[in-house]
mmCIF file of C-alpha atoms in Angstrom:
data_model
loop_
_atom_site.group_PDB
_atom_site.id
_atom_site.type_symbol
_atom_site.label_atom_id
_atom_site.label_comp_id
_atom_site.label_asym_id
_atom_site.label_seq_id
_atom_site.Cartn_x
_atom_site.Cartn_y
_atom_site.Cartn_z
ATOM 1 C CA UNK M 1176 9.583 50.122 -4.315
ATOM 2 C CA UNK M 1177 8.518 51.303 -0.865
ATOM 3 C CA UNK M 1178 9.556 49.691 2.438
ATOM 4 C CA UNK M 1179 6.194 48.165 3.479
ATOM 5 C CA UNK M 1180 5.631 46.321 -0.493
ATOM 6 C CA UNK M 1181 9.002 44.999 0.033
ATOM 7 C CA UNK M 1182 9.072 41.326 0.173
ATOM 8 C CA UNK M 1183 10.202 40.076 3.861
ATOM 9 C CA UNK M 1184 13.806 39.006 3.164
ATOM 10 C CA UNK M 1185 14.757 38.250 6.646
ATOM 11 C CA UNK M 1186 12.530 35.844 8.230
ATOM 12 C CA UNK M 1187 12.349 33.575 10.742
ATOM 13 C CA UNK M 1188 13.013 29.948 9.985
ATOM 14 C CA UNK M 1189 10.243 28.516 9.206
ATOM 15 C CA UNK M 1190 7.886 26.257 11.629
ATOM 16 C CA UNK M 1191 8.407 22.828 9.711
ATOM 17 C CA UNK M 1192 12.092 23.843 9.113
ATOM 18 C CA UNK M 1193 12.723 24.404 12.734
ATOM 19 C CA UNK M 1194 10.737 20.773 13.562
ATOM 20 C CA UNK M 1195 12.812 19.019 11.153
ATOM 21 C CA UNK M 1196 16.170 20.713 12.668
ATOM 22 C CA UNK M 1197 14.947 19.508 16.081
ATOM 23 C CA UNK M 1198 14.190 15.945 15.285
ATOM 24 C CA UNK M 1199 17.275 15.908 13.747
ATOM 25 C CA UNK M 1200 19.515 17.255 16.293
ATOM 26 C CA UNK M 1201 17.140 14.709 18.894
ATOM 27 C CA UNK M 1202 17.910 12.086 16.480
ATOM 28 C CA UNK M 1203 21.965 12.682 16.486
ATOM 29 C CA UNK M 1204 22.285 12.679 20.335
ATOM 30 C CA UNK M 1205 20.441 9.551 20.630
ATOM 31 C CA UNK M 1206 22.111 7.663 17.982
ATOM 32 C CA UNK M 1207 25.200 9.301 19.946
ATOM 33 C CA UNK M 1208 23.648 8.138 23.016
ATOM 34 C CA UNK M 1209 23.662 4.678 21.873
ATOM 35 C CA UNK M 1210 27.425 4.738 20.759
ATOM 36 C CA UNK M 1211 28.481 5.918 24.792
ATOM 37 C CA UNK M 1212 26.238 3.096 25.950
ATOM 38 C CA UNK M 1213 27.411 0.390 23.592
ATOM 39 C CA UNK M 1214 30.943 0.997 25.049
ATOM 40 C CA UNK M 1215 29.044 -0.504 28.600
ATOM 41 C CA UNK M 1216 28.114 -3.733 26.652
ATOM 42 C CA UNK M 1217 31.542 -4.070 26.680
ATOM 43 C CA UNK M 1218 32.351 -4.170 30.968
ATOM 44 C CA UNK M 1219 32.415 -7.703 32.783
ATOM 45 C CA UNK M 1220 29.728 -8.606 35.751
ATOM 46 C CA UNK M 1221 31.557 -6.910 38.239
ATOM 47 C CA UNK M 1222 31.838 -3.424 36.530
ATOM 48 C CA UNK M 1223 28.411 -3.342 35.699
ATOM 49 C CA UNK M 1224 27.583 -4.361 39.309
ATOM 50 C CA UNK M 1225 29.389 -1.220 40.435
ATOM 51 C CA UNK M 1226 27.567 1.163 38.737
ATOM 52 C CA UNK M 1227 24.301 -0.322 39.481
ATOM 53 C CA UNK M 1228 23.735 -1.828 36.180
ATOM 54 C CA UNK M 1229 23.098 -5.877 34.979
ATOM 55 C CA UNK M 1230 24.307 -7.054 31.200
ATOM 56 C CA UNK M 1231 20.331 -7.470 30.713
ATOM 57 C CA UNK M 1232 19.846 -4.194 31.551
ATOM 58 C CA UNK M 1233 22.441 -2.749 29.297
ATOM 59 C CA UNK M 1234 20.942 -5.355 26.188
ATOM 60 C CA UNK M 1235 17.582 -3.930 26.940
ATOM 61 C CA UNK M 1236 18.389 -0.347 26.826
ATOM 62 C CA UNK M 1237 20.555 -1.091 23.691
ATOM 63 C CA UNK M 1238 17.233 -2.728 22.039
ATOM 64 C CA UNK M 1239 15.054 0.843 22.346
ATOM 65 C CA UNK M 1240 14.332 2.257 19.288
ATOM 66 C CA UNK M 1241 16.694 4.443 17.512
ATOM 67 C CA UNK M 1242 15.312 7.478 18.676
ATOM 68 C CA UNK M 1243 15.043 6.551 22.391
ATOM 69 C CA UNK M 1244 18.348 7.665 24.537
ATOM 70 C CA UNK M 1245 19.235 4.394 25.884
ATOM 71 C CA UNK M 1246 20.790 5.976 28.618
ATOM 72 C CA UNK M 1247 17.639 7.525 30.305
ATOM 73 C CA UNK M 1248 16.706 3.924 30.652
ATOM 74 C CA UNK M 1249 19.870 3.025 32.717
ATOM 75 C CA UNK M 1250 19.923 5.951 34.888
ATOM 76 C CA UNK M 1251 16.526 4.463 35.984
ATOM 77 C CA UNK M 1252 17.830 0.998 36.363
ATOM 78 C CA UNK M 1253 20.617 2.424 38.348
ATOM 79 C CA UNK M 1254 18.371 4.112 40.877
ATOM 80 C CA UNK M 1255 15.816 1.098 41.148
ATOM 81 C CA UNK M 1256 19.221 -1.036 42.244
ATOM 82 C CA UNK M 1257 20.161 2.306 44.411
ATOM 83 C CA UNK M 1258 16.636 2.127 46.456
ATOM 84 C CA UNK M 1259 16.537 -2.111 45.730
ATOM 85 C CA UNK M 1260 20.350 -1.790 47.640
ATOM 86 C CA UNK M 1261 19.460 1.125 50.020
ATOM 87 C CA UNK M 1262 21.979 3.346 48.461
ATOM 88 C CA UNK M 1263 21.822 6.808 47.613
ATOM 89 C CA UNK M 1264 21.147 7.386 43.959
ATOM 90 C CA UNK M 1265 23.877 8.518 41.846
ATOM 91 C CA UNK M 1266 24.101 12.318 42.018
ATOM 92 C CA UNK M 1267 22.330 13.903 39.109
ATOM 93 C CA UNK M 1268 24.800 16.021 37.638
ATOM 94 C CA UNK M 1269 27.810 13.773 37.833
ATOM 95 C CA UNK M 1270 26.253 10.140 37.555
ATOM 96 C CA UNK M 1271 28.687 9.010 40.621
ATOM 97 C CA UNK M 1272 27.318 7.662 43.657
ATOM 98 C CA UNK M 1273 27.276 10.061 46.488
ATOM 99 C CA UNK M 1274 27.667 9.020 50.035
ATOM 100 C CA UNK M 1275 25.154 10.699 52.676
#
């Protein structure tokens, strides 16, 4: 058999393979997402208060769907109470407040 009427052994994965990979892996960091936030649920008043956060916030974020990162939603919370408080919002790469 010649080299061109070869069947392609080696290909790439395929496009609806690599979606279903994807929405996978998406779907396995949120639910782990959701595992890191529930641990929040978990802080009294004050805590929360520290970091910016209110229980109702936490419950809300905790009642996204599945596939929704919960914690995208409290990063914004944190910032609205950052700008409601006229703090500096929590520095981006380390999610601790940062003092100008």
């Amino acid at each position: 058999m010649s080299r061109s009427a070869a069947p392609n052994l080696i290909s790439p994965v395929p496009p609806m393979l690599g979606r279903l990979l994807r929405t996978l892996v998406s779907l396995a960091r949120a639910v782990r997402d959701r595992s890191e936030v529930k641990h929040l649920a978990e802080f009294d008043e004050r805590m929360l208060k520290d970091i910016g956060l209110t229980r109702g916030d936490v419950e809300s974020a905790l009642m996204e769907p599945v596939h929704h990162r919960p914690s995208s939603m409290l990063v914004r919370c944190a910032e609205a109470s950052a700008r409601h408080m006229d703090l500096p919002p929590p520095h981006a790469s380390h999610g601790r407040w940062t003092r100008l």
